[in-house]
């Protein structure tokens, strides 16, 4: 399909840029060439599901990702594509000798949007709020993790924070202090939050007085149809000489209600960036049909950028269906990942044999893992080997061609997010062809069913390690076999005490310790021997860029940050500071 259209400012672009047909107070007009229009995907909903919810610690704050996230600045950003830490409202951090404490030095001159100074006391307040909640009633995101890892926090002076940990943790900064993907904390102004109930406070006011933030933009409109951010010309970074004011004066978010519509609007110039188009054929058509539309990798495969989210087919080990490791190995032999990638992604997504993202930092561990995958047949398509295992377990094909034992076929609910609507049916067909009786389903209930452990099979990604493999390994620790409270979203729900003990050892040493590589290999041998999931492919974000009004998007030649604007870490704030107006 060719999405090339006649250029020109449509009625939609005029409305969202100028603030036409909006309720409440009228907004000042901002020229289109100074306005960045984004089209995030709020689960395919026709309207943002929780506008006006700008409390970063409430689980119901999904819309926060493209409203509050980019304007609540972190201590540090992290670019996984360059393996680079970027100091922001902090200048640096330092561990003590045994990694049981971290000292953070804040940048002088940072102020909140109401003019109050940002100090170490605000960091201490945020930590204490999360510690109290994590040790008590719960309900706030990250609070249980903070309570598990942090013993106490204090301010030795206005610009120095001392964090004492519950145990040695050389990776602590990457959990809470350095924002990337879904990780990193947001800091709250004590003078605003001290008398509020963090479990009910929305942190939004239509008059613009909330949220109080340190970032270069403020929320001026938050409705189901539009979330609008406007630049603050009194931003501390400009007044102190840290950075110039960003070129982006206004950011307008409108809901992404479908891939085809998003493709049309990106080509027509009504939108500058959209959420993932997902489909490689669609993305290829868009970037090839319009010279003013491109992607992270331009008009060549993979038409986007590698993400931290390698995909797998998960077998829920808590249901009892997959108790026999031979069945799990057979599932690995029945799924043809290369065929899935070829059909769904035009061969552009790399096939994966591991749960690790294929970043350079992970290369040694992936290299060690591939021979183990071959040894145990994980991710190795081989129908004959799968059939032999099924026969060995006592299964026989019935009249419908399905494997059956004691009158029961291997069946059960198989779910995935809408992102996998092109992939799920292929996997289901491969499994049915092999004799496994499943159908793929994706609907508004799928995410909840997967998280609650009510599905037999699921497709999802790994929210794990980026700079080193520990966080990925830790996802499979026994403590996460039955996640309570914060969803872990590792859906195998597997527990192996020997594996967990090795992961605990890895957690106590630094990423550059010589023991890292052999210990990781030892843990992965257990992981592969148990064949707990079916690795599929690396995830690629296919985010189209309209270059009519904006330049200096992240690209393979200039990979200064992941371009995805919906991560809960707020890392897109760094991209907003780097975009350059073309007019």
XYZ file of C-alpha atoms in Angstrom:
583
model
C 0.000 0.000 0.000
C 1.319 3.441 -0.924
C 0.615 6.118 1.662
C 2.087 9.037 -0.273
C -0.334 11.976 -0.151
C -0.423 15.591 -1.192
C 1.465 17.668 1.380
C -0.351 20.394 3.256
C -1.662 21.327 6.675
C -4.877 19.396 7.203
C -7.791 20.314 9.408
C -6.466 17.897 12.023
C -3.046 19.543 12.074
C -4.574 23.022 12.291
C -6.837 21.972 15.144
C -4.191 20.316 17.259
C -1.595 23.002 16.605
C -3.761 26.015 17.253
C -5.905 24.559 19.987
C -9.167 24.728 18.019
C -12.255 22.886 19.318
C -10.713 22.353 22.711
C -12.605 22.624 25.982
C -11.477 24.837 28.878
C -9.313 27.925 28.434
C -7.920 28.693 24.992
C -4.217 28.147 24.496
C -1.790 30.553 22.902
C -1.143 29.745 19.267
C 2.110 28.015 18.415
C 3.348 27.703 14.845
C 3.252 24.223 13.334
C 6.994 24.328 12.715
C 7.568 24.756 16.460
C 5.091 22.019 17.420
C 5.933 18.342 17.730
C 2.872 16.143 17.210
C 3.065 12.624 18.607
C 0.659 9.729 18.246
C 1.197 7.314 21.157
C -0.616 4.009 21.394
C -2.627 3.731 24.620
C -3.465 0.078 24.057
C -5.369 0.894 20.870
C -7.976 2.873 22.812
C -9.709 5.692 20.874
C -9.046 8.062 23.783
C -6.353 8.341 26.428
C -7.514 6.161 29.278
C -6.386 8.165 32.297
C -5.713 11.785 31.379
C -5.054 14.070 34.307
C -3.358 11.263 36.216
C 0.164 12.608 36.731
C 1.161 10.802 39.876
C 4.190 8.817 38.649
C 3.766 6.126 41.299
C 0.171 5.052 40.732
C -0.267 1.855 38.675
C -3.150 3.521 36.806
C -0.897 6.160 35.269
C -0.197 4.676 31.831
C -0.921 7.999 30.139
C 1.741 9.577 32.360
C 4.381 8.117 30.057
C 3.874 10.788 27.398
C 2.715 13.596 29.677
C 4.529 13.626 33.014
C 7.416 11.350 32.067
C 9.239 13.729 29.702
C 8.958 16.697 32.098
C 9.864 15.029 35.414
C 13.602 15.021 34.968
C 15.828 12.156 36.167
C 19.171 12.348 37.892
C 20.734 10.610 34.887
C 19.613 9.420 31.461
C 21.089 6.313 29.851
C 21.550 5.608 26.143
C 21.561 1.841 25.650
C 22.571 2.335 22.024
C 25.818 4.008 23.091
C 26.148 2.399 26.542
C 26.424 5.937 27.901
C 25.258 7.529 31.164
C 24.152 11.153 30.713
C 24.188 13.291 33.907
C 21.160 15.590 34.160
C 19.896 17.021 37.450
C 22.789 15.216 39.131
C 26.472 15.565 38.294
C 27.650 12.132 39.408
C 27.451 9.254 41.871
C 29.955 7.117 43.745
C 29.742 3.772 45.543
C 31.594 2.943 48.711
C 34.177 0.142 48.618
C 31.759 -2.743 49.197
C 28.800 -1.373 47.186
C 26.594 -1.008 50.247
C 26.109 2.745 49.861
C 25.847 5.300 47.077
C 26.554 9.019 47.280
C 24.861 11.249 44.683
C 25.968 14.801 43.934
C 23.160 17.025 42.613
C 23.647 19.832 40.129
C 23.593 23.320 41.623
C 20.912 25.736 40.408
C 18.133 23.253 39.604
C 14.711 24.682 40.475
C 11.120 23.495 40.444
C 8.652 25.112 38.067
C 7.198 27.166 40.960
C 10.621 28.691 41.657
C 11.554 26.615 44.703
C 15.033 25.092 44.795
C 15.410 21.393 44.011
C 17.535 19.912 46.800
C 18.658 16.676 48.376
C 15.686 16.913 50.742
C 13.338 16.311 47.801
C 15.221 13.102 46.997
C 15.055 12.039 50.640
C 11.318 12.794 50.792
C 10.626 10.693 47.671
C 12.601 7.755 49.022
C 10.965 7.908 52.444
C 7.506 7.994 50.868
C 8.306 4.858 48.850
C 9.982 3.138 51.806
C 6.984 3.765 54.058
C 4.596 2.472 51.422
C 6.756 -0.512 50.485
C 7.114 -1.621 54.093
C 3.467 -0.914 54.806
C 0.281 -0.960 52.732
C 1.873 -1.078 49.293
C 0.105 0.157 46.188
C 2.758 2.515 44.834
C 4.893 1.477 41.888
C 8.533 0.695 42.758
C 7.823 0.909 46.494
C 8.378 -2.781 47.274
C 11.591 -2.798 45.233
C 12.841 0.315 47.029
C 11.970 -1.211 50.393
C 13.847 -4.399 49.492
C 16.986 -2.621 48.336
C 17.256 0.588 50.373
C 17.891 0.743 54.112
C 17.951 4.521 54.553
C 18.483 7.806 52.715
C 19.816 11.093 54.080
C 21.051 14.493 52.912
C 24.565 15.386 54.048
C 24.087 18.827 52.513
C 21.689 20.543 50.099
C 23.306 18.913 47.065
C 24.464 15.525 48.404
C 22.324 12.422 48.934
C 23.582 9.381 50.846
C 21.793 6.094 50.079
C 22.474 3.086 52.306
C 21.546 -0.256 50.733
C 20.242 -3.403 52.400
C 22.997 -5.475 50.779
C 25.899 -5.005 48.349
C 24.517 -3.962 44.969
C 26.935 -2.709 42.335
C 24.034 -2.182 39.911
C 21.818 -0.158 42.195
C 22.186 3.081 40.212
C 20.743 1.356 37.146
C 17.650 0.387 39.099
C 16.554 3.688 40.582
C 18.929 6.550 39.720
C 19.523 6.171 35.980
C 16.350 6.388 33.907
C 16.047 4.125 30.887
C 13.248 2.053 29.344
C 10.924 1.191 32.244
C 13.441 1.849 35.009
C 14.319 4.795 37.216
C 12.532 6.833 39.873
C 10.887 10.243 39.589
C 11.628 12.892 42.192
C 8.860 14.803 43.939
C 8.814 18.320 45.441
C 8.465 17.853 49.187
C 6.805 21.253 49.610
C 3.957 20.115 47.321
C 3.576 16.457 48.282
C 4.235 16.459 52.036
C 0.566 16.880 53.002
C -0.851 14.696 50.200
C -1.901 11.056 50.229
C 0.345 9.498 47.531
C -2.208 6.722 46.962
C -4.924 9.168 45.870
C -3.146 12.372 44.768
C -3.521 12.855 40.984
C -0.839 15.587 40.797
C -2.750 17.533 38.137
C -4.660 20.817 38.109
C -6.341 22.324 35.077
C -5.102 25.797 36.014
C -1.533 24.671 35.350
C -0.359 24.814 38.971
C 0.253 21.061 38.987
C 2.339 19.142 38.372
C 5.301 21.044 39.802
C 8.325 19.747 37.892
C 11.914 20.620 37.047
C 11.559 19.905 33.317
C 11.531 22.294 30.385
C 7.849 21.711 29.598
C 4.601 21.859 31.563
C 1.253 20.148 31.049
C -1.262 22.692 29.746
C -3.979 20.314 28.591
C -4.807 16.736 29.574
C -7.953 15.237 28.094
C -8.972 12.001 26.472
C -8.229 13.375 23.019
C -5.223 15.648 23.572
C -2.321 15.898 25.977
C -0.392 19.103 25.410
C 2.944 20.202 26.828
C 4.285 23.749 26.444
C 7.861 24.903 26.886
C 8.789 26.825 30.031
C 11.144 29.617 29.050
C 12.252 29.949 32.685
C 13.582 26.382 32.747
C 16.561 26.129 35.113
C 18.829 24.579 32.487
C 18.673 27.692 30.323
C 18.962 30.179 33.182
C 22.066 28.427 34.599
C 23.755 27.865 31.228
C 23.489 24.067 31.455
C 21.769 23.879 28.051
C 19.973 26.175 25.647
C 16.197 26.163 25.619
C 14.918 23.337 23.416
C 13.537 24.129 19.959
C 10.293 22.266 20.711
C 7.845 24.850 22.041
C 4.735 22.680 22.064
C 4.212 18.903 22.193
C 0.771 17.574 21.263
C -0.182 13.945 21.864
C -3.202 12.428 20.142
C -4.300 8.764 20.444
C -3.055 6.209 17.934
C -6.173 4.287 17.024
C -4.764 2.112 14.257
C -1.626 1.422 12.272
C -3.066 2.385 8.877
C -4.375 5.723 10.150
C -1.042 6.429 11.834
C 0.748 5.698 8.551
C -1.530 8.104 6.674
C -1.054 10.906 9.189
C 2.721 10.565 9.332
C 2.946 10.830 5.555
C 0.530 13.762 5.307
C 2.515 15.689 7.911
C -0.283 15.831 10.469
C 1.893 13.832 12.874
C 5.670 13.889 13.378
C 6.138 10.545 15.173
C 3.790 7.669 15.898
C 3.926 4.646 18.116
C 5.256 1.445 16.600
C 3.803 0.580 13.220
C 4.971 -2.965 14.155
C 4.355 -4.373 10.680
C 7.587 -4.397 8.687
C 5.713 -4.399 5.341
C 3.689 -1.348 6.397
C 6.746 0.500 7.683
C 8.706 -0.351 4.540
C 5.882 1.020 2.402
C 5.715 4.240 4.401
C 9.437 5.079 4.348
C 9.818 4.111 0.690
C 6.787 6.051 -0.531
C 7.605 9.403 1.054
C 10.998 11.120 0.969
C 10.080 13.197 4.027
C 9.408 10.116 6.178
C 12.229 8.019 7.572
C 13.144 5.794 10.507
C 16.045 5.097 12.829
C 17.656 2.951 10.117
C 16.330 5.044 7.222
C 14.664 3.179 4.373
C 16.616 -0.032 4.936
C 15.885 -3.018 7.172
C 15.013 -3.314 9.967
C 13.215 0.068 9.428
C 13.730 0.950 13.071
C 15.909 0.313 16.094
C 16.736 -2.619 18.322
C 14.909 -2.599 21.651
C 15.561 -4.121 25.090
C 12.570 -6.483 24.710
C 13.486 -9.816 23.045
C 10.320 -11.869 22.571
C 9.587 -15.411 23.693
C 6.730 -17.864 23.809
C 6.134 -18.465 27.524
C 4.757 -21.668 29.052
C 3.084 -21.056 32.415
C 4.771 -23.626 34.645
C 2.311 -23.039 37.474
C -0.572 -24.719 35.625
C 0.902 -28.224 35.609
C 0.510 -28.671 31.859
C 4.215 -28.139 31.155
C 5.741 -30.045 34.083
C 7.519 -32.559 31.850
C 10.661 -30.949 30.419
C 10.296 -33.163 27.346
C 7.073 -31.369 26.449
C 8.814 -28.012 26.810
C 11.613 -29.207 24.571
C 9.094 -30.467 22.016
C 7.504 -27.011 21.963
C 10.919 -25.566 21.153
C 11.271 -27.998 18.244
C 7.792 -27.184 16.908
C 8.196 -23.412 16.684
C 10.055 -22.137 13.625
C 11.290 -18.666 14.661
C 12.933 -17.960 11.309
C 9.674 -18.588 9.470
C 7.847 -16.286 11.898
C 10.366 -13.495 11.304
C 10.324 -14.004 7.532
C 6.526 -13.797 7.304
C 5.696 -11.208 9.958
C 8.766 -8.973 9.736
C 10.121 -9.476 6.195
C 13.112 -11.144 7.823
C 14.101 -7.824 9.435
C 13.865 -8.774 13.119
C 16.860 -10.860 14.214
C 15.981 -14.357 15.410
C 16.957 -14.802 19.059
C 18.133 -17.884 20.949
C 18.489 -16.057 24.301
C 16.453 -13.787 26.594
C 19.090 -11.033 26.218
C 18.772 -7.923 24.022
C 21.410 -7.948 21.291
C 23.209 -4.825 22.502
C 27.002 -4.760 22.390
C 27.175 -5.002 26.171
C 25.516 -8.427 25.963
C 27.648 -9.870 23.149
C 29.929 -12.073 25.322
C 26.964 -13.609 27.134
C 25.040 -14.261 23.933
C 28.173 -15.858 22.475
C 28.364 -18.216 25.466
C 24.638 -19.009 25.306
C 24.269 -20.074 21.672
C 26.145 -23.405 22.068
C 23.948 -24.166 25.089
C 20.819 -23.480 23.033
C 22.064 -25.920 20.404
C 23.037 -28.498 23.044
C 19.562 -28.536 24.600
C 17.547 -27.858 21.455
C 16.101 -24.576 22.712
C 14.870 -22.533 19.780
C 15.953 -25.305 17.402
C 13.223 -26.148 14.881
C 13.145 -29.915 14.287
C 9.757 -31.602 13.873
C 11.184 -35.119 14.028
C 12.853 -34.503 17.383
C 9.664 -32.959 18.716
C 7.614 -35.964 17.575
C 10.080 -38.355 19.165
C 9.761 -36.592 22.503
C 5.954 -36.635 22.349
C 5.950 -40.346 21.553
C 8.420 -41.014 24.373
C 5.970 -39.322 26.783
C 3.170 -41.646 25.655
C 1.305 -39.292 23.311
C -0.192 -40.423 20.001
C -1.824 -38.438 17.209
C -5.651 -38.655 17.204
C -7.926 -38.479 14.196
C -7.620 -34.695 14.095
C -3.846 -34.865 13.999
C -3.491 -33.626 17.590
C -1.237 -35.250 20.161
C -3.395 -37.033 22.740
C -2.699 -38.928 25.959
C -5.309 -40.444 28.309
C -8.000 -38.752 26.237
C -6.468 -35.288 26.655
C -4.803 -33.120 24.036
C -2.180 -30.482 24.786
C -4.281 -27.338 24.741
C -5.030 -24.159 26.664
C -5.439 -20.410 26.375
C -2.803 -18.650 24.282
C -2.668 -14.845 24.589
C -0.550 -11.886 23.568
C -0.805 -8.132 23.212
C -2.155 -6.529 20.043
C 1.492 -5.925 19.092
C 1.647 -9.631 18.289
C -1.453 -9.854 16.127
C 0.701 -10.707 13.097
C 2.910 -13.178 14.976
C 0.527 -15.056 17.253
C -1.521 -16.716 14.495
C 1.672 -17.952 12.799
C 2.872 -19.595 16.004
C -0.559 -21.089 16.619
C -0.621 -22.546 13.107
C 2.874 -23.997 13.489
C 1.853 -25.649 16.748
C -1.416 -26.998 15.310
C 0.451 -28.388 12.328
C 2.724 -30.163 14.827
C -0.235 -31.487 16.858
C -0.555 -28.929 19.690
C -4.172 -27.786 19.907
C -4.066 -23.984 20.440
C -5.553 -20.779 19.027
C -4.073 -17.306 19.474
C -6.187 -14.610 21.147
C -5.525 -10.920 21.690
C -8.099 -8.625 23.265
C -8.424 -6.000 25.979
C -8.288 -8.729 28.651
C -5.125 -10.413 27.390
C -2.594 -8.389 29.368
C -4.429 -8.882 32.649
C -4.883 -12.610 32.078
C -1.169 -13.062 31.356
C -0.069 -11.063 34.398
C -2.501 -12.930 36.647
C -1.221 -16.312 35.469
C -4.486 -17.328 33.823
C -3.010 -18.296 30.456
C -1.212 -21.476 29.451
C 0.840 -19.791 26.733
C 1.780 -16.158 26.190
C 3.913 -14.024 23.888
C 5.753 -11.200 25.578
C 9.160 -9.553 25.883
C 11.848 -9.341 28.568
C 12.232 -6.227 30.714
C 15.678 -7.209 31.821
C 19.319 -6.220 31.694
C 20.643 -3.613 29.319
C 24.186 -2.841 30.457
C 24.856 -6.364 31.767
C 22.801 -9.594 32.018
C 22.045 -9.657 35.746
C 18.601 -8.050 35.583
C 17.513 -10.530 32.910
C 18.756 -13.476 34.953
C 17.042 -12.075 38.034
C 13.669 -12.166 36.264
C 13.780 -15.973 36.564
C 14.716 -15.990 40.258
C 12.401 -18.025 42.483
C 11.243 -14.809 44.185
C 9.525 -13.911 40.903
C 7.879 -17.263 40.260
C 4.647 -15.954 41.749
C 4.960 -12.167 41.523
C 2.879 -10.288 44.042
C 2.127 -6.573 43.816
C 4.198 -5.107 40.997
C 3.858 -7.239 37.841
C 7.161 -8.798 36.802
C 5.769 -9.982 33.469
C 8.062 -12.970 33.193
C 5.281 -15.348 32.493
C 6.973 -18.757 32.849
C 6.687 -18.601 36.667
C 9.620 -20.974 36.963
C 11.624 -21.675 40.107
C 14.941 -23.485 40.414
C 16.828 -23.065 43.683
C 20.254 -23.851 42.199
C 19.717 -21.287 39.442
C 18.523 -18.687 41.964
C 21.582 -19.233 44.153
C 23.881 -18.540 41.188
C 21.942 -15.396 40.337
C 22.333 -14.268 43.946
C 26.101 -14.691 43.579
C 26.092 -12.632 40.387
C 24.138 -9.888 42.122
C 26.884 -9.480 44.716
C 29.719 -8.852 42.240
C 30.406 -5.931 39.932
C 29.573 -6.192 36.216
C 33.286 -6.100 35.338
C 34.244 -8.847 37.792
C 36.118 -11.711 36.031
C 33.658 -14.183 37.570
C 30.698 -12.655 35.763
C 31.032 -14.539 32.505
C 31.508 -18.064 33.936
C 28.730 -17.551 36.483
C 26.314 -16.306 33.830
C 27.175 -19.302 31.665
C 26.553 -21.615 34.626
C 23.130 -20.081 35.229
C 22.218 -20.224 31.558
C 23.123 -23.917 31.380
C 20.378 -24.577 33.957
C 18.002 -22.267 32.076
C 18.542 -24.087 28.777
C 18.500 -27.558 30.321
C 15.032 -26.792 31.722
C 13.796 -25.409 28.383
C 11.451 -23.064 30.195
C 10.451 -20.936 27.204
C 10.764 -20.704 23.431
C 12.989 -17.765 22.322
C 11.629 -16.061 19.215
C 13.223 -12.826 18.049
C 14.700 -9.491 19.000
C 12.169 -6.662 19.146
C 12.537 -3.723 16.767
C 10.766 -0.401 17.284
C 9.434 0.792 13.924
C 8.804 4.449 14.663
C 8.327 6.645 11.600
C 9.736 10.183 11.612
C 8.262 12.994 9.507
C 11.184 15.279 8.718
C 9.180 18.211 7.323
C 9.431 20.244 10.511
C 11.983 18.457 12.682
C 15.503 17.099 12.314
C 18.148 15.441 14.486
C 15.966 12.477 15.307
C 17.923 9.527 16.744
C 19.352 7.447 13.888
C 21.825 4.652 13.356
C 24.391 7.344 12.458
C 23.494 9.431 15.529
C 22.150 6.954 18.127
C 22.076 9.361 21.050
C 18.929 7.833 22.606
C 16.196 5.283 22.007
C 13.497 7.151 20.028
C 10.489 5.478 21.692
C 8.472 8.207 23.441
C 6.326 5.983 25.662
C 8.758 4.413 28.112
C 7.864 4.902 31.763
C 11.358 6.221 32.509
C 10.662 9.496 30.702
C 13.805 9.053 28.601
C 12.124 10.776 25.656
C 12.715 14.045 27.465
C 16.306 13.799 26.272
C 15.163 13.419 22.659
C 12.935 16.494 23.022
C 16.001 18.497 24.038
C 17.900 17.343 20.958
C 15.331 17.756 18.180
C 16.087 20.668 15.874
C 13.483 22.834 14.145
C 13.998 22.977 10.371
C 12.271 26.330 9.882
